[in-house]
JSON list of C-alpha atoms in Angstrom, two decimals:
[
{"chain": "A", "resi": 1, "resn": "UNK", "atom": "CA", "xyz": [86.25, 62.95, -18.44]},
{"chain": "A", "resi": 2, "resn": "UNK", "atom": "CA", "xyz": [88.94, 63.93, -15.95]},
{"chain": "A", "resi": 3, "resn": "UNK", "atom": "CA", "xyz": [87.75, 67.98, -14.70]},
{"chain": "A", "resi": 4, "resn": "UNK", "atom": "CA", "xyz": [91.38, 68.20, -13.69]},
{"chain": "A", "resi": 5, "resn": "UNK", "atom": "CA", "xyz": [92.12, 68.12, -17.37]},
{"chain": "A", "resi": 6, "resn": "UNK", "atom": "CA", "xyz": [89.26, 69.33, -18.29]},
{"chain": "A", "resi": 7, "resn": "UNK", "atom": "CA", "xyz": [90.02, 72.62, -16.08]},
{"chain": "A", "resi": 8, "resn": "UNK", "atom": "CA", "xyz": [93.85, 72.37, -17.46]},
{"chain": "A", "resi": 9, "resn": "UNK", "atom": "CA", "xyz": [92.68, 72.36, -21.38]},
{"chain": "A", "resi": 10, "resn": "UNK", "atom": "CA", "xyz": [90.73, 75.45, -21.39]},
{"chain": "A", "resi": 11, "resn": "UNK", "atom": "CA", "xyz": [93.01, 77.55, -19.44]},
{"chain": "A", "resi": 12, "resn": "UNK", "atom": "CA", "xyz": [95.68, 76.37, -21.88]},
{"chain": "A", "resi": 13, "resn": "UNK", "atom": "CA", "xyz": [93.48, 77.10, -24.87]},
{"chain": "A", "resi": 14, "resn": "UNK", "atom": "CA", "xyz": [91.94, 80.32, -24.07]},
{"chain": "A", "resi": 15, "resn": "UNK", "atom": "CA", "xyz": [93.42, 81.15, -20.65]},
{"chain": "A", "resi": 16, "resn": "UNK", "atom": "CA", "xyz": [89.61, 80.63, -19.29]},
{"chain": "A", "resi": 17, "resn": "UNK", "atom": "CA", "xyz": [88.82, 79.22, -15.76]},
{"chain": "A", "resi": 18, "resn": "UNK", "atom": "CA", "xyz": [86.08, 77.05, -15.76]},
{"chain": "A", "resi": 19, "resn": "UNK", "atom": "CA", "xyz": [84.77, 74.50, -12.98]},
{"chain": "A", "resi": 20, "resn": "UNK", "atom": "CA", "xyz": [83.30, 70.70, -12.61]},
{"chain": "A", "resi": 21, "resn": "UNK", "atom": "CA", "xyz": [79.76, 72.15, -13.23]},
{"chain": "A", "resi": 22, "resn": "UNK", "atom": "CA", "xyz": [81.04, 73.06, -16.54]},
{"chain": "A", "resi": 23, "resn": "UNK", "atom": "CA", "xyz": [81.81, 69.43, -17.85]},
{"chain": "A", "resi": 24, "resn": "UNK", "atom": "CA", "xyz": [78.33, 68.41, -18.14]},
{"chain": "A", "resi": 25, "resn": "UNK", "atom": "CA", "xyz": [77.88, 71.87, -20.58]},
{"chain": "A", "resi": 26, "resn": "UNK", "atom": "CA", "xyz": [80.79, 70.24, -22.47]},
{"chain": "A", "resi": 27, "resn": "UNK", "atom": "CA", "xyz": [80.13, 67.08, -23.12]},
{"chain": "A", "resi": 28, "resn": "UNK", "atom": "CA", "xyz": [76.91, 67.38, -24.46]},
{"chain": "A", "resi": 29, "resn": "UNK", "atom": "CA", "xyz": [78.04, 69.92, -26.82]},
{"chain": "A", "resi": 30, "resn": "UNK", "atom": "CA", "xyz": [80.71, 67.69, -27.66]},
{"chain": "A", "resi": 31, "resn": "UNK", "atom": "CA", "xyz": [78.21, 64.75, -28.22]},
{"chain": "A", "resi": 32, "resn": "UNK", "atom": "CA", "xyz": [75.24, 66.55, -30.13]},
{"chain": "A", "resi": 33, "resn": "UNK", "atom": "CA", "xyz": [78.54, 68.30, -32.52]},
{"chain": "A", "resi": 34, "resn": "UNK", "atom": "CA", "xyz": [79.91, 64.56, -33.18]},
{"chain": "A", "resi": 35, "resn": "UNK", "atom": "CA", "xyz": [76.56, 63.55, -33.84]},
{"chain": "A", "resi": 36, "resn": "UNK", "atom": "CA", "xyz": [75.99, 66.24, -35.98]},
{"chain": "A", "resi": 37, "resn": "UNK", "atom": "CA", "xyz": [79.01, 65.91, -37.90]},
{"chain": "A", "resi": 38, "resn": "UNK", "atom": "CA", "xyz": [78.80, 62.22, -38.70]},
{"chain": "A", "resi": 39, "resn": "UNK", "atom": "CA", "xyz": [74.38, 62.64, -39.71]},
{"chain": "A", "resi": 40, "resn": "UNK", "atom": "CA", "xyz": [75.82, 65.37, -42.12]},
{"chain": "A", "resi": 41, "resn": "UNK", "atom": "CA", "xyz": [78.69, 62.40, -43.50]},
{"chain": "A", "resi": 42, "resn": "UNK", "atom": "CA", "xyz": [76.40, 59.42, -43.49]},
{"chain": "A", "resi": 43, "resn": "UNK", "atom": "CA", "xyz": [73.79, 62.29, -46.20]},
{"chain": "A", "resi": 44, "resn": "UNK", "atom": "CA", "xyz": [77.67, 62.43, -48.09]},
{"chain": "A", "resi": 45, "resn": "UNK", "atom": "CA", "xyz": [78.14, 58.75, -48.02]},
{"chain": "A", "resi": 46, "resn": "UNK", "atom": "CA", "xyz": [74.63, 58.08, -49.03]},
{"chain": "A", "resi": 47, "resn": "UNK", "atom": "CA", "xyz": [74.32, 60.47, -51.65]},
{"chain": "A", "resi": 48, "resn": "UNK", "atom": "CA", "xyz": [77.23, 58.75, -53.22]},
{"chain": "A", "resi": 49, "resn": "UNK", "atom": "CA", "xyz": [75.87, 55.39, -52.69]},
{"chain": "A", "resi": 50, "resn": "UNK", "atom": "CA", "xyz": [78.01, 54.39, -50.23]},
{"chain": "A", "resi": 51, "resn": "UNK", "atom": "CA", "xyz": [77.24, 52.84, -46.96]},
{"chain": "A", "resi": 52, "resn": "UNK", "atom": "CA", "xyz": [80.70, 53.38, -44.80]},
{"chain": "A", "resi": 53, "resn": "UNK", "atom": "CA", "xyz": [81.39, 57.09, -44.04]},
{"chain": "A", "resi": 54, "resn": "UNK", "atom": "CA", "xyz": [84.75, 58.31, -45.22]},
{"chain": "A", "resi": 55, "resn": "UNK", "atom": "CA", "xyz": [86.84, 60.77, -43.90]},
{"chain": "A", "resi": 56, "resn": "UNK", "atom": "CA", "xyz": [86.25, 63.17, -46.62]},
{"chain": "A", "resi": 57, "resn": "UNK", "atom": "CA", "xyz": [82.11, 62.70, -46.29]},
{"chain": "A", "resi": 58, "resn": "UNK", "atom": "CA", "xyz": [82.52, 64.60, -42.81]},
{"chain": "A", "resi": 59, "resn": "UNK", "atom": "CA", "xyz": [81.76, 68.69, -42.90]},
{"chain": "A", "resi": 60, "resn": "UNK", "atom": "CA", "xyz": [85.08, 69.26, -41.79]},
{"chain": "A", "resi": 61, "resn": "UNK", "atom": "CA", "xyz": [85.55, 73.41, -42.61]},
{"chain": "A", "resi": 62, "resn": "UNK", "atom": "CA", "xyz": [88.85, 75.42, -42.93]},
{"chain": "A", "resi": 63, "resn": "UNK", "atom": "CA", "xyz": [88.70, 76.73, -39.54]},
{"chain": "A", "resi": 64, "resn": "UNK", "atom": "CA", "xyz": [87.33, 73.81, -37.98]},
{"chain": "A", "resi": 65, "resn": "UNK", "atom": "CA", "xyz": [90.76, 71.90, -39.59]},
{"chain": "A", "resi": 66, "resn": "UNK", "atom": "CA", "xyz": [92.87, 75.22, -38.27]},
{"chain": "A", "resi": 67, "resn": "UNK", "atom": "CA", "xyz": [91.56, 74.43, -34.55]},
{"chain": "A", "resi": 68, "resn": "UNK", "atom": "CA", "xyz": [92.32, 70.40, -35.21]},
{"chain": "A", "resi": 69, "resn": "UNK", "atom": "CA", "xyz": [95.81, 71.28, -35.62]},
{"chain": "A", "resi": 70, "resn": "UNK", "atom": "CA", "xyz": [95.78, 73.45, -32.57]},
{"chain": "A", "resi": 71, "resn": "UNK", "atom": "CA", "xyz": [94.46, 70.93, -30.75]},
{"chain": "A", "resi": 72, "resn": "UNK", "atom": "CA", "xyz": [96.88, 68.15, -32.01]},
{"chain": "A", "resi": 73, "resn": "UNK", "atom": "CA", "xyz": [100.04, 70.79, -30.58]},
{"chain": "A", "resi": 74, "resn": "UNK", "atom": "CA", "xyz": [97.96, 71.26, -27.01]},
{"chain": "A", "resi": 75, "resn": "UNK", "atom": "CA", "xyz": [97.34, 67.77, -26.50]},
{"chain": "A", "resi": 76, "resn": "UNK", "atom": "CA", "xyz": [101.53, 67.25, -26.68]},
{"chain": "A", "resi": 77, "resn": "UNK", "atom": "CA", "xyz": [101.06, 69.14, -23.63]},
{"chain": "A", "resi": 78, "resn": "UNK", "atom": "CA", "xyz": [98.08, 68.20, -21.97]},
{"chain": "A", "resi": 79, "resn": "UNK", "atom": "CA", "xyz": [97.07, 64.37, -23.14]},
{"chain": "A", "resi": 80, "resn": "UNK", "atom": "CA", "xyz": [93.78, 65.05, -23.57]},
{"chain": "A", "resi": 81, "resn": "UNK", "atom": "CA", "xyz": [93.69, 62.32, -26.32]},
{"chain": "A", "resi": 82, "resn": "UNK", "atom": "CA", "xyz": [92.51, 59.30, -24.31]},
{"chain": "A", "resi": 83, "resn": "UNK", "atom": "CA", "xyz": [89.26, 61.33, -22.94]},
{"chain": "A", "resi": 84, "resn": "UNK", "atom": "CA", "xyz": [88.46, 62.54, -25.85]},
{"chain": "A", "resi": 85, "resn": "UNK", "atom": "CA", "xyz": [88.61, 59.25, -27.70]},
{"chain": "A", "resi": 86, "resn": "UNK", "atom": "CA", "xyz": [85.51, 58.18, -25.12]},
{"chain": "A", "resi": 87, "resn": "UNK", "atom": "CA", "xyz": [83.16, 60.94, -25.78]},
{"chain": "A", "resi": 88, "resn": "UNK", "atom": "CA", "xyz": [83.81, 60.72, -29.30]},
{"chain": "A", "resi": 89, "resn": "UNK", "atom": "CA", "xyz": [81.78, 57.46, -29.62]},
{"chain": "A", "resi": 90, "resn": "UNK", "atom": "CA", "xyz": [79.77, 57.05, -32.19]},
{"chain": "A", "resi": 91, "resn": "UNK", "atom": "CA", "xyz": [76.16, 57.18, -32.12]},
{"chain": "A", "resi": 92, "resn": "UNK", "atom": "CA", "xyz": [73.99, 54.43, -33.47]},
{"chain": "A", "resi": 93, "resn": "UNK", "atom": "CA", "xyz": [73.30, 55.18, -36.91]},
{"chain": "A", "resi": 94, "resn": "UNK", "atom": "CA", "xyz": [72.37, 52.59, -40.20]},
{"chain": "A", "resi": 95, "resn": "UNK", "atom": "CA", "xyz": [75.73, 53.30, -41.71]},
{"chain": "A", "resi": 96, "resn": "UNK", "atom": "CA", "xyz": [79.13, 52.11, -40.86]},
{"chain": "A", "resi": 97, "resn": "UNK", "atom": "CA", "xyz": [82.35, 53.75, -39.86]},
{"chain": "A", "resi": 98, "resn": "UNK", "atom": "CA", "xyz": [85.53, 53.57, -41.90]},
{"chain": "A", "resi": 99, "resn": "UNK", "atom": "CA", "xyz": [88.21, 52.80, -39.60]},
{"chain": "A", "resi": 100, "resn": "UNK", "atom": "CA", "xyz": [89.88, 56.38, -40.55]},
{"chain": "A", "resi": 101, "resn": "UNK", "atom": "CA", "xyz": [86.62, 58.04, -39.78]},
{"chain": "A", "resi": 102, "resn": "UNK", "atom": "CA", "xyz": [86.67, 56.45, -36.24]},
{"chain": "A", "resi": 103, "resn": "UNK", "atom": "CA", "xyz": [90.23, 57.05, -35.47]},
{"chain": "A", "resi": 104, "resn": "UNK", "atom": "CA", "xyz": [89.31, 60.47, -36.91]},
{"chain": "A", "resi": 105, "resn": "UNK", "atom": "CA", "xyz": [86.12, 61.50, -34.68]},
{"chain": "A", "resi": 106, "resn": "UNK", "atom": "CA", "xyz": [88.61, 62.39, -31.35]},
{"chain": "A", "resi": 107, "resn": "UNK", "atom": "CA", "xyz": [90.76, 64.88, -33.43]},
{"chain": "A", "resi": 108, "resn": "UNK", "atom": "CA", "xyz": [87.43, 66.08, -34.19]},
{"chain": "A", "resi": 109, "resn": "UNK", "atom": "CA", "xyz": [86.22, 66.74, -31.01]},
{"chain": "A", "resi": 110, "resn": "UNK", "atom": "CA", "xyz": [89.35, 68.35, -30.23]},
{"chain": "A", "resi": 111, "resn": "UNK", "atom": "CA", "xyz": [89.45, 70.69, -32.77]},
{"chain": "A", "resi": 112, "resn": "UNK", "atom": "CA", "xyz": [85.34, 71.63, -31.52]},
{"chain": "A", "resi": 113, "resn": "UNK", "atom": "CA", "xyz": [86.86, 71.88, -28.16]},
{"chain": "A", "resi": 114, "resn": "UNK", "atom": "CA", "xyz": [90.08, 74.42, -29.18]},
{"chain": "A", "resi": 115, "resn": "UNK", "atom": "CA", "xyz": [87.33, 76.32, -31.05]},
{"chain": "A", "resi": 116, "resn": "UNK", "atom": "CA", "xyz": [84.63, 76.11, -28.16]},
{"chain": "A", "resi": 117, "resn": "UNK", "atom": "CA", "xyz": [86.90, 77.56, -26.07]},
{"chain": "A", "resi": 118, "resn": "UNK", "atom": "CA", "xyz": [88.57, 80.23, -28.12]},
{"chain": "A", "resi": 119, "resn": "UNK", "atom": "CA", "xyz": [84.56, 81.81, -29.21]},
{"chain": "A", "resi": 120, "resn": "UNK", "atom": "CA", "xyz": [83.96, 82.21, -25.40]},
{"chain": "A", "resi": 121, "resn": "UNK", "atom": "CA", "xyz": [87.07, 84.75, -25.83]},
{"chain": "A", "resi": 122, "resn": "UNK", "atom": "CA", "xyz": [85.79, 86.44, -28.72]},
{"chain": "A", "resi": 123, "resn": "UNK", "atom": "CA", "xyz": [82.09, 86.69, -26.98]},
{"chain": "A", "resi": 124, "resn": "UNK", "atom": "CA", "xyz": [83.40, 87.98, -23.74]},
{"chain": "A", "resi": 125, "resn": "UNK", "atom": "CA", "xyz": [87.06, 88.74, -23.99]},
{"chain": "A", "resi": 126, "resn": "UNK", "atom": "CA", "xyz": [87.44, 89.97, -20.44]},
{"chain": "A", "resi": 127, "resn": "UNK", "atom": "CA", "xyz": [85.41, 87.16, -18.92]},
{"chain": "A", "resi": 128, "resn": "UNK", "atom": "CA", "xyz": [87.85, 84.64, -17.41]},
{"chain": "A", "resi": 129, "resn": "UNK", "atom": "CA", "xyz": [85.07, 82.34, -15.98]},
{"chain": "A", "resi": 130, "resn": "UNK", "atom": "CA", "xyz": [82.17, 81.65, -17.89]},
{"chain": "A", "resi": 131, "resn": "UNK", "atom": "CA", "xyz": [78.89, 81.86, -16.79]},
{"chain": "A", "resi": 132, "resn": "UNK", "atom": "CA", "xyz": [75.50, 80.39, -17.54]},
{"chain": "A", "resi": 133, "resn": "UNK", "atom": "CA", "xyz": [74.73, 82.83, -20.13]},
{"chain": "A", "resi": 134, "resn": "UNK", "atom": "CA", "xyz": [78.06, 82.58, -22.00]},
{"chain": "A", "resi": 135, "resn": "UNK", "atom": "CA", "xyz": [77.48, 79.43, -22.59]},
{"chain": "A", "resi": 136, "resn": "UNK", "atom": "CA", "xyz": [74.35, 79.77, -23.88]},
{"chain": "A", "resi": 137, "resn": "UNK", "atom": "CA", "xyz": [75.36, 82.35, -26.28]},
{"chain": "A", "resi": 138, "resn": "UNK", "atom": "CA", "xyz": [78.63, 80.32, -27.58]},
{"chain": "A", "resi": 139, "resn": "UNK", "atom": "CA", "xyz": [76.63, 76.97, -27.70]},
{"chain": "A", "resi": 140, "resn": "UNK", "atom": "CA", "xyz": [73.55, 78.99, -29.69]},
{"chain": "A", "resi": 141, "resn": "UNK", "atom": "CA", "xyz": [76.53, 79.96, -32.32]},
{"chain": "A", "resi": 142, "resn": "UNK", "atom": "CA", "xyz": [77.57, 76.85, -32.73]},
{"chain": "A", "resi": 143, "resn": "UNK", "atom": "CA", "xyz": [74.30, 75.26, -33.11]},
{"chain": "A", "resi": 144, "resn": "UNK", "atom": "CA", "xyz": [73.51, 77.78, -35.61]},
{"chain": "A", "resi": 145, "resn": "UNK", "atom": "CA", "xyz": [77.00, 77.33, -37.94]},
{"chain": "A", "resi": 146, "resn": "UNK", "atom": "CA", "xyz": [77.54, 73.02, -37.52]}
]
């Protein structure tokens, strides 16, 4: 992923600072939520004996959707789309895709990101520059809720 844009999204999103040391922080929160998301629609798509996971079998929550649309209005601006689409890749699992889902999965990510960045506000809304233990304390939220 490009820090430039990296750097650029997260000061547009939650007027936060953040530096190339944080990217590795981000994309394996974005990976383990994308995995998480799509283990909790292949136990939907199962448990409707289905072997392709839909759209609707992903967890996808009111405010999750609310910072999906924010996202879709940022990236306008800041064409984060592209990157996004490679570290949404799916992981291997023994169900298939939908091509909806797929096409879905970067939105996804965005929205994680939009709301990744705007909980480091709420957890330290002075803090323009994340540290170590910020990010420990927003990922440990978000590993407890998706």
């Amino acid at each position: 992923m490009g820090t430039v844009k990296f750097q650029r999204f997260f000061r547009v999103a939650a007027g936060l600072h953040v530096d190339r040391n944080d990217l590795k922080r981000y994309t394996d929160f974005i990976d383990d939520k994308i995995y998480d998301v799509i283990l909790i629609g292949k136990a939907s798509a199962k448990a409707n004996l289905r072997d392709v996971i839909e759209p609707w079998d992903l967890p996808i929550t009111k405010g999750l959707q609310e910072s999906i649309d924010r996202f879709e209005k940022l990236d306008e601006e800041i064409e984060l789309q592209p990157l996004l689409d490679q570290l949404a890749a799916q992981p291997p699992l023994d169900v298939a895709l939908s091509e909806r889902t797929e096409q879905r999965l970067p939105l996804i990510a965005g929205g994680l990101s939009v709301a990744l960045a705007r909980t480091f506000v709420t957890v330290q809304p002075d803090r323009k520059n994340p540290g170590t233990a910020e990010w420990n304390v927003t990922l440990d939220i978000f590993h407890q809720l998706l």
